[in-house]
Coordinates of C-alpha atoms in Angstrom, one line a residue:
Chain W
X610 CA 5.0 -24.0 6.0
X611 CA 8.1 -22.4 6.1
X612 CA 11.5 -24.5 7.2
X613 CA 11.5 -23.4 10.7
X614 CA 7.4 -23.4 11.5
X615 CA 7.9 -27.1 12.1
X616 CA 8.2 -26.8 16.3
X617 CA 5.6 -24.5 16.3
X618 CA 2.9 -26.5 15.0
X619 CA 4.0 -29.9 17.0
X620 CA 4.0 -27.8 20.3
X621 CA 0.3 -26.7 18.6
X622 CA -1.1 -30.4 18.2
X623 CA 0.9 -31.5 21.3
X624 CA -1.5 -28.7 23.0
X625 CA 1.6 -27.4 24.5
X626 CA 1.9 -23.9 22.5
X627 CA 5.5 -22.9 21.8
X628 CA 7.6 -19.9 20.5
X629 CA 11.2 -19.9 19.6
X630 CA 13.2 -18.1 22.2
X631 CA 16.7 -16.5 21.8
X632 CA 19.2 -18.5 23.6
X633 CA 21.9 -15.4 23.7
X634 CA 19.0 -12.6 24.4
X635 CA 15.7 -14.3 26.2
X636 CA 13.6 -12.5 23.5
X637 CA 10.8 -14.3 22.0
X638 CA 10.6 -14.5 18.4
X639 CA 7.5 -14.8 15.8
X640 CA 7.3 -16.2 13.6
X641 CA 10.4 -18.4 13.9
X642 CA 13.7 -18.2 12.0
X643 CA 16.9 -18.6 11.8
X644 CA 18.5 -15.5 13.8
X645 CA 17.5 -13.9 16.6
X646 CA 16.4 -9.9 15.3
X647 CA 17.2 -8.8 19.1
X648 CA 20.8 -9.7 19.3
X649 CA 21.9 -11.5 16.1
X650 CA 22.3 -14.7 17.6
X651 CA 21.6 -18.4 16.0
X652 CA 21.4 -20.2 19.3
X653 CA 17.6 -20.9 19.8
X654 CA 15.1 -23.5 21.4
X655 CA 11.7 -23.5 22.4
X656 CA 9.9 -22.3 25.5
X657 CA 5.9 -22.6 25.9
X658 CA 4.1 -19.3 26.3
X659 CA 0.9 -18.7 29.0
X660 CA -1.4 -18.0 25.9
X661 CA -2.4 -15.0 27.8
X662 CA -3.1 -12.1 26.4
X663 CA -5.0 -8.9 25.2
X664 CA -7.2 -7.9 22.0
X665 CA -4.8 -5.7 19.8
X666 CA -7.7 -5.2 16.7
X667 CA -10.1 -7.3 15.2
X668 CA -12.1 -7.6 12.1
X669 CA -14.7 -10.1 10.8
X670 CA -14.4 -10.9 6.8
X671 CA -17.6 -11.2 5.2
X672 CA -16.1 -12.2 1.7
X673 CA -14.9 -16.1 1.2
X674 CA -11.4 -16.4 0.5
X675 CA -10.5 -19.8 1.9
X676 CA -12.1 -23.1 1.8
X677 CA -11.8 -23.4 5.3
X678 CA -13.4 -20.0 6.1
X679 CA -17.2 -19.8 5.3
X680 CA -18.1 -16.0 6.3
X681 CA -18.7 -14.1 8.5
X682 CA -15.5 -15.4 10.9
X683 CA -13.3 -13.2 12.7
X684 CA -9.8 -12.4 13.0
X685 CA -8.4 -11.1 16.2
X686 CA -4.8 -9.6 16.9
X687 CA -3.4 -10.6 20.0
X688 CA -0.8 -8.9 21.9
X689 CA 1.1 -12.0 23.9
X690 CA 1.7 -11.5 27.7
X691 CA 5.0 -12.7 26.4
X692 CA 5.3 -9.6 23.9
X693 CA 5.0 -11.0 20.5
X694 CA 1.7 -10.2 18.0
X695 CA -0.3 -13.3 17.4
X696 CA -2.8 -13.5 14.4
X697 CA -6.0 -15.9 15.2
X698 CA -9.1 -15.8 16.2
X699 CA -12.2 -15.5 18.7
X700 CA -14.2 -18.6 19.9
X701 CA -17.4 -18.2 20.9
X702 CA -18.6 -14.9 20.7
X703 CA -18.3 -12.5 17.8
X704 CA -15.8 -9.8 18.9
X705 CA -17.6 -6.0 19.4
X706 CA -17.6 -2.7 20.0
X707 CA -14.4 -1.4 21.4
X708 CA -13.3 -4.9 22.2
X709 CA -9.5 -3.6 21.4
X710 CA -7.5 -4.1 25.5
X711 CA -10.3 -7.2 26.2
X712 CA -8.7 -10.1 28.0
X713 CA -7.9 -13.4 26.0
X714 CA -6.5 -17.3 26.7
X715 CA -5.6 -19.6 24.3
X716 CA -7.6 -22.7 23.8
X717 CA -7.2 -25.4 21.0
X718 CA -9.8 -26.1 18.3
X719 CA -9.9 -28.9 15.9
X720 CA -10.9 -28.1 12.9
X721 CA -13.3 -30.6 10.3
X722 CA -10.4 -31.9 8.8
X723 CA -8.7 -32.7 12.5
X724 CA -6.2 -30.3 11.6
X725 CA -5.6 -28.2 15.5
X726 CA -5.6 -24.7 15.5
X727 CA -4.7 -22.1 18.5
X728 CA -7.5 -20.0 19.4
X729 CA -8.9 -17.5 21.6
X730 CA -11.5 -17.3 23.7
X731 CA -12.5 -13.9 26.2
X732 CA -11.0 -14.9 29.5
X733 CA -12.7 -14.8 32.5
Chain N
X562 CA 23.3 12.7 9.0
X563 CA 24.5 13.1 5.1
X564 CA 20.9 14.1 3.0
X565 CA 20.3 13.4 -0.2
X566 CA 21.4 15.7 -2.8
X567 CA 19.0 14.9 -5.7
X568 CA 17.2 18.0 -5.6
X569 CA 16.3 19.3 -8.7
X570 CA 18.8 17.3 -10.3
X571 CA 16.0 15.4 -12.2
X572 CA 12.9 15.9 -14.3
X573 CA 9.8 14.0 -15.6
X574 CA 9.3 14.8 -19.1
X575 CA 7.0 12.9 -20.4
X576 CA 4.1 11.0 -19.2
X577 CA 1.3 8.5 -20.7
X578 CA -0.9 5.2 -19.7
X579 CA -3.4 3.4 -21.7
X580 CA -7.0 3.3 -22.4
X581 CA -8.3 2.3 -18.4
X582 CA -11.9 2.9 -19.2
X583 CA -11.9 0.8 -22.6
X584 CA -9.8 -1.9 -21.4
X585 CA -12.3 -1.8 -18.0
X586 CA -15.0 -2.8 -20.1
X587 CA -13.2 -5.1 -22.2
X588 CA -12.3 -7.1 -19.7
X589 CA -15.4 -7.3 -17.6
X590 CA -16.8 -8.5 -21.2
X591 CA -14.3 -11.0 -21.3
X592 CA -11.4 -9.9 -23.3
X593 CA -8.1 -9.8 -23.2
X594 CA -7.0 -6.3 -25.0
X595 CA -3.4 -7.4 -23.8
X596 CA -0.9 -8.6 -21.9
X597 CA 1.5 -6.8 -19.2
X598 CA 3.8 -6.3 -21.2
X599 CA 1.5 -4.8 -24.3
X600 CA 0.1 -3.0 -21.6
X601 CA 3.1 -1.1 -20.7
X602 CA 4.2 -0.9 -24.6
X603 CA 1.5 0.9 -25.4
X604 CA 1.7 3.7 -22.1
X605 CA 5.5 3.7 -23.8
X606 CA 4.1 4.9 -27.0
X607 CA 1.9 7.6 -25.4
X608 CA 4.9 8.8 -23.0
X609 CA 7.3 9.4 -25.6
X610 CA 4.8 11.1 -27.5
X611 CA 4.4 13.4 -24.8
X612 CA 8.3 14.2 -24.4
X613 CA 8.5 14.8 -28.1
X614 CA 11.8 13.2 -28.3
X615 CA 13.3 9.8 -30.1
X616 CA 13.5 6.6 -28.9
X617 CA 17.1 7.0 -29.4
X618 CA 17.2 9.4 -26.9
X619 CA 16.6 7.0 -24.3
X620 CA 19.6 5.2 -22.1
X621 CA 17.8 3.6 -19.4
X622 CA 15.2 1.4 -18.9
X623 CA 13.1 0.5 -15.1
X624 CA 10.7 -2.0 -15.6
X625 CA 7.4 -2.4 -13.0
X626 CA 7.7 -5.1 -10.7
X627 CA 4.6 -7.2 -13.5
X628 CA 6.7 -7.1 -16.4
X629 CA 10.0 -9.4 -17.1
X630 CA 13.1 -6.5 -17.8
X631 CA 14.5 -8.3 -20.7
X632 CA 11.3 -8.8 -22.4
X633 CA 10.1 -5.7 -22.0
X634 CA 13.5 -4.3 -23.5
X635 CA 13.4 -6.3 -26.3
X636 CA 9.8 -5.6 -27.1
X637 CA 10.5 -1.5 -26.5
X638 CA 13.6 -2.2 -28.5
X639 CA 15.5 -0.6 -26.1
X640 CA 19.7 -1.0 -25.7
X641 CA 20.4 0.7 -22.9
X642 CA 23.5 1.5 -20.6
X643 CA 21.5 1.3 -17.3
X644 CA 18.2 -0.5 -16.1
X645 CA 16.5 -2.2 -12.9
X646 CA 13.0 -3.3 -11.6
X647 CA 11.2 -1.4 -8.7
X648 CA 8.1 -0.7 -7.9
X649 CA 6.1 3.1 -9.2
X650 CA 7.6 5.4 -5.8
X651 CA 11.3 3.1 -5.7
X652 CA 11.7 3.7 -9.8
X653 CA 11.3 7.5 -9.8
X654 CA 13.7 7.5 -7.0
X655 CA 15.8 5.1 -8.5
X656 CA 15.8 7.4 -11.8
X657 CA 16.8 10.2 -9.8
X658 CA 20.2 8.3 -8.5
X659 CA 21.1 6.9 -11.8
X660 CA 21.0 10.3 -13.5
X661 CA 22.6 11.6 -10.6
X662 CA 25.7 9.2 -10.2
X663 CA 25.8 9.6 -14.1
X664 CA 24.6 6.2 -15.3
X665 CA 22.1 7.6 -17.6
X666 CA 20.6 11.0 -19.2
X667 CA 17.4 10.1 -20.1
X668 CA 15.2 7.2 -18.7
X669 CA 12.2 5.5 -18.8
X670 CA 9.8 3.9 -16.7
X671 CA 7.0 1.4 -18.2
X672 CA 4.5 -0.4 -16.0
X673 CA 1.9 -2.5 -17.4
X674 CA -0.5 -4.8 -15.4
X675 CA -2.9 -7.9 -16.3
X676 CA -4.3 -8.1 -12.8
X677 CA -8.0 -8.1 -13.8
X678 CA -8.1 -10.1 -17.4
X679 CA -5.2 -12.5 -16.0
X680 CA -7.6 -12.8 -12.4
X681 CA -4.5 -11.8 -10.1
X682 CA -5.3 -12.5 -6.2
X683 CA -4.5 -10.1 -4.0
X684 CA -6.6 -12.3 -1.4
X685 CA -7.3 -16.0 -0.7
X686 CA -4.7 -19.3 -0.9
X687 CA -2.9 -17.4 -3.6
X688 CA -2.1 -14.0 -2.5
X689 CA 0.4 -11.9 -4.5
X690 CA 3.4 -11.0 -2.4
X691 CA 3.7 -13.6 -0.7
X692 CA 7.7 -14.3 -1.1
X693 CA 8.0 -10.2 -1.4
X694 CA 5.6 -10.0 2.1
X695 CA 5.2 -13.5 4.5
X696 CA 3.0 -10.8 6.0
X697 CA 0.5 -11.2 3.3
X698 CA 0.0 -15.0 3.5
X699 CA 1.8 -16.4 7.2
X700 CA -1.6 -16.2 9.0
X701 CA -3.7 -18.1 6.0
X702 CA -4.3 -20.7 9.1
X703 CA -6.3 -18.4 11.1
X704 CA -8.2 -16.9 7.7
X705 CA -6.1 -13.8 7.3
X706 CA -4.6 -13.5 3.7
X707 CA -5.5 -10.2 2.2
X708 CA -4.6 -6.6 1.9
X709 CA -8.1 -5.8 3.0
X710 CA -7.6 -7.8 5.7
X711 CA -4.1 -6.4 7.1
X712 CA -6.0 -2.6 6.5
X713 CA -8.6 -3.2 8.3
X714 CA -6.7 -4.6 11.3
X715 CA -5.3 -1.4 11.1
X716 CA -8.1 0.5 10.7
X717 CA -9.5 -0.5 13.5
X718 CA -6.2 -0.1 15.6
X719 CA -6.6 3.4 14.3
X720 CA -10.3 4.1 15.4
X721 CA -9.3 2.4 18.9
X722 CA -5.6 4.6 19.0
X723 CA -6.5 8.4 17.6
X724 CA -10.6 8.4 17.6
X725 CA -11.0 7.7 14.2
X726 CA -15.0 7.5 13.5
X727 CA -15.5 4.8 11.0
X728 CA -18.3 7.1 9.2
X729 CA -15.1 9.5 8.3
X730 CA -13.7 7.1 6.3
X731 CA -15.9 7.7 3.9
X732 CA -15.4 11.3 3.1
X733 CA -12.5 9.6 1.4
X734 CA -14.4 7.5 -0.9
X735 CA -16.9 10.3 -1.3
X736 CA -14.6 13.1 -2.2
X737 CA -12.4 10.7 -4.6
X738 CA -15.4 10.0 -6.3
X739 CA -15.7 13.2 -6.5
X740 CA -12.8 14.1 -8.3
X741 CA -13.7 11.0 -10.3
X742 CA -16.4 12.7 -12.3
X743 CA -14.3 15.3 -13.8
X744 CA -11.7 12.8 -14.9
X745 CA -12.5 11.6 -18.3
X746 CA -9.6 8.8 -18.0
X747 CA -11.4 7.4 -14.7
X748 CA -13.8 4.2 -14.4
X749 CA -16.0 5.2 -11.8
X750 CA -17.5 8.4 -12.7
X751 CA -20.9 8.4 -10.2
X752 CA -20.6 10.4 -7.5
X753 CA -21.6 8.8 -4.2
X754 CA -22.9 10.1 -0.9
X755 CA -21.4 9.2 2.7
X756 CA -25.2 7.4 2.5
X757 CA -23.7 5.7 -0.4
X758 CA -20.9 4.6 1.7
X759 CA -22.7 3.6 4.8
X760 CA -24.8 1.2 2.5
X761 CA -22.1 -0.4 0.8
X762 CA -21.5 -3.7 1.9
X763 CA -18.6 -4.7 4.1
X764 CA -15.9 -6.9 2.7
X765 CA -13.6 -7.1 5.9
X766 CA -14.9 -5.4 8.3
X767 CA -14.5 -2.2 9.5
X768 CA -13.3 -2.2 5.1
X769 CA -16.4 -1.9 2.8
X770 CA -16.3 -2.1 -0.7
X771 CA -16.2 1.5 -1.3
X772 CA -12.7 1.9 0.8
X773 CA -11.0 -0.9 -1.8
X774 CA -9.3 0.2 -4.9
X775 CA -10.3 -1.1 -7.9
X776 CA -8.4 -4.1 -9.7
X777 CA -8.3 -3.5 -13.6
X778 CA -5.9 -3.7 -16.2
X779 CA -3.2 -1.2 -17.9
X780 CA 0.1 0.7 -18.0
X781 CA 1.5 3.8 -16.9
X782 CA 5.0 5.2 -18.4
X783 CA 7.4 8.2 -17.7
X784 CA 10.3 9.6 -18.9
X785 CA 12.9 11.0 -16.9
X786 CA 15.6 12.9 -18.1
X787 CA 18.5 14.7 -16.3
X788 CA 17.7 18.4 -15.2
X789 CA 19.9 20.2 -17.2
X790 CA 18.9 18.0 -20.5
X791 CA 15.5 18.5 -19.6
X792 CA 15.3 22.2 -19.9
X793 CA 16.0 22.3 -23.3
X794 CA 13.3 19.9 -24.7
X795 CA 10.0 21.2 -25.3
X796 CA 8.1 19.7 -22.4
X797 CA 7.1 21.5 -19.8
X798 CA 9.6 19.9 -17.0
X799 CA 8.3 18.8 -13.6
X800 CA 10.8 18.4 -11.1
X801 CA 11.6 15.8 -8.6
X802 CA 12.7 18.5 -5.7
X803 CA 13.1 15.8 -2.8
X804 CA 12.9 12.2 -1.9
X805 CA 12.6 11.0 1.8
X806 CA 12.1 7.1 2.9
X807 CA 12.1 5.2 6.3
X808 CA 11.4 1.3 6.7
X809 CA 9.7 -0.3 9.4
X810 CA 10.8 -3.9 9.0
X811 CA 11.2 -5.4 12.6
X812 CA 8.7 -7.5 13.4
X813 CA 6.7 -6.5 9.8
X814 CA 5.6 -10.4 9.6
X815 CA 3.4 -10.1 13.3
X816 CA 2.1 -6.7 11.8
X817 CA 4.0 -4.6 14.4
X818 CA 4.6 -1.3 12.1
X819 CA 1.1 -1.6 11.3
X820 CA -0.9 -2.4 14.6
X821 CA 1.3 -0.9 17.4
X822 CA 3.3 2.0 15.0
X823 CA 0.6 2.7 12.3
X824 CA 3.5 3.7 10.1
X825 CA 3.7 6.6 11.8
X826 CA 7.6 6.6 12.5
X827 CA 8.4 6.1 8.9
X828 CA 5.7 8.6 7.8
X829 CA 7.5 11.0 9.5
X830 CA 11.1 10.9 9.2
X831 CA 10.1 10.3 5.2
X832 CA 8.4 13.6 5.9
X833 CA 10.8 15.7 7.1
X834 CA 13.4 14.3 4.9
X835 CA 11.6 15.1 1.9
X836 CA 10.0 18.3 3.3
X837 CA 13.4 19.4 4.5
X838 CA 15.3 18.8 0.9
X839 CA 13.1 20.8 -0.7
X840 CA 12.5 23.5 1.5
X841 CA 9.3 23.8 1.7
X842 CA 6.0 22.2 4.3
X843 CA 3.0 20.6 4.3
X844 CA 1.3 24.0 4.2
X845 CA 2.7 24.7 0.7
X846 CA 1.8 21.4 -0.8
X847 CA -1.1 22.4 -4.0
X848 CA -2.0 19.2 -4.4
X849 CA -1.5 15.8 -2.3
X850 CA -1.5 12.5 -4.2
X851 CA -1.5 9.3 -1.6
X852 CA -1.3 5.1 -2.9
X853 CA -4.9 4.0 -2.3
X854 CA -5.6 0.5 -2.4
X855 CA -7.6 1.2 0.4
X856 CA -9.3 4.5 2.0
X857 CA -7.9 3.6 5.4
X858 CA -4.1 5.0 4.1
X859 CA -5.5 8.7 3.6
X860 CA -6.4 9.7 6.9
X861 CA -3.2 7.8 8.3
X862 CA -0.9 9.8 5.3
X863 CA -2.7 13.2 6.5
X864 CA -1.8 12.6 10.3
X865 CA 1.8 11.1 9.3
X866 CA 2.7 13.6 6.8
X867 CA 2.1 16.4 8.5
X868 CA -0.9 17.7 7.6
X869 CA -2.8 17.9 10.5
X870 CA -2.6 16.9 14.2
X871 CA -3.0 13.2 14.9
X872 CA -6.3 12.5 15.4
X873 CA -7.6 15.4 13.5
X874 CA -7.9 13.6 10.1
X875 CA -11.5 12.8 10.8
X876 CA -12.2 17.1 11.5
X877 CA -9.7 17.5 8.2
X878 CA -12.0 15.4 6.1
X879 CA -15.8 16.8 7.1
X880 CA -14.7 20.4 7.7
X881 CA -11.7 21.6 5.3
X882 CA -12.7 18.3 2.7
X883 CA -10.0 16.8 0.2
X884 CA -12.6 16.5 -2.9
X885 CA -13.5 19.1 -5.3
X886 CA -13.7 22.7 -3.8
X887 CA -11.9 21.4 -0.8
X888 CA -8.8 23.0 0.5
X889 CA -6.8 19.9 0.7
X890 CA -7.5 18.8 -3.1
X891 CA -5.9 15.3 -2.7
X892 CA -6.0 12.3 -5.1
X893 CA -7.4 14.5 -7.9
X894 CA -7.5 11.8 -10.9
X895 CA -10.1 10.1 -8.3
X896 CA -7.0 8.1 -7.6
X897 CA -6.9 3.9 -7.2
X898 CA -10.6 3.8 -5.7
X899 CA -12.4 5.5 -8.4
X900 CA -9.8 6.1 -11.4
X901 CA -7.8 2.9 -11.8
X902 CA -5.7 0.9 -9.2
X903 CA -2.2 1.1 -10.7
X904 CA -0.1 0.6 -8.0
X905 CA 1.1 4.1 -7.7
X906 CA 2.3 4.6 -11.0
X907 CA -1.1 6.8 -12.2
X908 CA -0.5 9.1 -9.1
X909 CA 2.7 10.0 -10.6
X910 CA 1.3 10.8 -14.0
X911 CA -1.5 12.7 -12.2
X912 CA 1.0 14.9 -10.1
X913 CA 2.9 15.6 -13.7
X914 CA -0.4 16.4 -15.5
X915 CA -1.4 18.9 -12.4
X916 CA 1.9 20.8 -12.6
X917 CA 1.6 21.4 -16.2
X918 CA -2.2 23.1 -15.5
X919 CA -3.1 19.6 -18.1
X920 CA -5.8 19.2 -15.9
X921 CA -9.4 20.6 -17.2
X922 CA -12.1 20.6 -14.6
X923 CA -9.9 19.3 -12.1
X924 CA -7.0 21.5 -12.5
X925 CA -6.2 23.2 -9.1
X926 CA -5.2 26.4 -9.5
X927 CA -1.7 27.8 -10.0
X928 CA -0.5 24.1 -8.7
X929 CA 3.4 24.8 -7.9
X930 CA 3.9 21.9 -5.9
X931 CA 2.3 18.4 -5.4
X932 CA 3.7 16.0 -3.0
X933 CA 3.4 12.0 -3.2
X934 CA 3.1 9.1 -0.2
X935 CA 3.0 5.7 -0.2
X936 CA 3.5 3.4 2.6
X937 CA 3.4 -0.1 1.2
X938 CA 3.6 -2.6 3.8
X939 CA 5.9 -0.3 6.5
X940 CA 7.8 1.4 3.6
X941 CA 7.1 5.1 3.6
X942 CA 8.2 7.0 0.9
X943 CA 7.5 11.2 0.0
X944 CA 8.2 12.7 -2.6
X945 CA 7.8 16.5 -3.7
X946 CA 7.2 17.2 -7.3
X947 CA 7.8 21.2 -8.4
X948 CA 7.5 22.9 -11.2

């Protein structure tokens, strides 16, 4: 974890998902750090985010990289209601097809080691 | 805007790289045959060789990003009055600005790679790159760490964005492979069907194994010498006739360039920069050489550079075809999928070796110009090699 991830992941286990927003600009940034790309300025703080959004791309990795990840398991790319890109992935259903526009929200899974992750799911 | 002046002010004059094929079965036997830096020693040897000059000739030294500078130096038992560290596309044009602001005459670049006998990871908890690129390891949480990964995000993108069919994708590997088999320096000789390809299991999907490059050890070198210096030499000179670049950096971490852009900004400015200083167009281009660590960058390079209207890459593949007999010949050592993945450095040698008419079987003919891509992580650089 980087030094400025730190807010992110309490707002994440606080189920209360947050970005950094520019104080001087409005624009959201991610990931977080120390100066907003928009308008150069250091004043930040954070703001929760609807975890609305839509399906960018996807992909589903059938090689095992990562203790964590036993394949097949996706990876979606979300576009935030908010604007910024937003790696994670799809509960529930495998994504499929042309799934690229689909409607997503953010829900919160625990993973085996309690560790909370934010997810998506297809919204309604 | 000022352009570049470094047209034709610089010339490769010597190229070499080491034993890929017996090193590739060395290592999958266990071996070690060397280290990066006796890797890129030894493509040394075999470049100057090919210049037919001394060692004493040379007064600069760039270094691939694998290999320490001082080291390698010492090892080459080089003293030098210029040197730096880049990457294959960055040291040619960093070559080309030393000779032309006067800082050397004649310089060389060595690359040398243990990726496969040292077990380099270019996926999983240990990614490469990941101080160069967060991009390559800030989503490890969600399972996302590596190259394949971020390409096929974007392959997808692609399909979704310009009608991409995924099938396409595999006249790259096919036609690569293709080239391949005439290339006695390449590891994968057996040509393959777009059967082949369908069969071949995914490894992220929409990526199979047949769109990655493949990971093995070696070096690649080159000398560069000014223009003027380069003329009198015996070498046959190939010149560097223009250089173009353009960075997409905002918002690289969250893979904007690559999901909402597909490079294609940067492909094009770094087109018509490069296109523009020398002169020329796509449509005079002999032979196209594109970084490969994974099929997915061909189509996108076609469409960004100019070669044919977006979302006619697909049509460009099947019907005009980039293999052998094509009449788009494009990545003609069989490039990082079927020759050798050296991180651009063996497209350099291959453009070089096509220029001279080096070539054998897969010479194209009367090859005057051969142009170069890359667009490593949103950074899109072309250049035009001329004879």
């Amino acid at each position: 974890m980087g030094l400025y991830d730190g807010p992110f992941w309490r707002s994440v286990s606080e189920r209360r998902l947050s970005l950094q927003c520019c104080r001087g600009c409005g624009a959201f940034r991610y990931p977080p750090g120390p100066i907003c790309p928009e308008c150069l300025s250091e004043d930040s703080d954070w703001q929760p985010v609807s975890g609305k959004g839509e399906i960018l791309s996807w992909v589903v990795f059938h090689r095992h990289y990562l203790p964590a990840y036993k394949p097949p398991y996706n990876v979606i790319a979300v576009r935030l209601d908010e604007g910024p890109l937003f790696m994670s992935n799809l509960e529930g259903v495998a994504p499929e097809g042309d799934w690229i526009g689909r409607r997503v929200e953010l829900v919160y899974a625990t993973m085996p080691d309690g560790f909370v992750l934010p997810r998506f799911v297809l919204a309604n | 805007m000022v352009k570049p002046r470094h047209r034709r002010t610089a010339a490769i004059i010597g190229v070499g790289h080491t034993d890929w094929v017996g090193d590739w079965v060395r290592t999958r036997a266990g071996e070690k045959p060397a280290d990066s830096v006796g890797y890129a020693a030894r493509a040394f040897r075999n470049a100057l060789h090919d210049a037919g000059i001394a060692r004493d000739q040379i007064d600069g030294l760039i270094v691939g990003p694998t290999t320490p500078y001082e080291r390698m130096g010492e090892l080459l038992g080089l003293n030098v009055r210029w040197g730096g560290q880049a990457d294959a596309v960055q040291s040619v044009t960093q070559a080309c600005m030393a000779i032309e602001a006067g800082f050397a005459e004649v310089i060389v670049l060595v690359y040398g790679n243990n990726q496969r006998s040292g077990g380099t990871q270019y996926g999983g908890p240990n990614a490469m790159g990941g101080g160069a690129y967060l991009s390559y390891v800030y989503h490890a949480p969600w399972g996302l760490t590596s190259q394949g990964g971020l390409y096929a995000l974007m392959m997808r993108r692609y399909q979704s964005e310009r009608g991409f069919a995924e099938r396409d994708l595999g006249e790259v590997a096919v036609a690569q492979r293709g080239w391949a088999s005439l290339n006695p320096d390449a590891i994968m000789r057996k040509p393959i069907t777009i059967e082949d390809y369908v069969a071949s299991p995914y490894v992220c999907e929409p990526l199979r194994m047949l769109d990655y490059c493949l990971i093995n050890d070696g070096g690649v070198a080159l000398v560069i010498a000014e223009a003027g210096r380069a003329r009198t030499l015996s070498q046959r000179p190939v010149f560097i006739e223009a250089i173009g670049r353009s960075d997409l950096n905002r918002n690289a971490t969250s893979l904007a360039p690559r999901l909402l852009d597909l490079y294609l900004p940067a492909q094009q400015e770094a087109a018509s920069a490069s296109f523009e200083g020398a002169g020329i167009g796509p449509q005079d281009i002999d032979v196209v050489q594109i970084y490969d660590s994974f099929s997915v960058h061909v189509p996108l390079a076609l469409e960004g550079y100019g070669y044919c209207a977006l979302g006619e890459a697909g049509r460009l593949l099947r019907e005009k075809g980039i293999g052998p007999g094509g009449q788009l010949p494009t990545n003609t050592a069989g490039g990082h999928l079927s020759e050798s993945y050296m991180q651009g450095w063996s497209h350099q040698i291959e453009a070089v070796r096509q220029l001279r008419g080096e070539c054998g079987p897969r010479q194209v003919p009367d090859c005057r110009f051969v142009h170069y891509s890359s667009d490593v992580a949103g950074k899109a650089m072309s250049i035009i090699y001329g004879r």
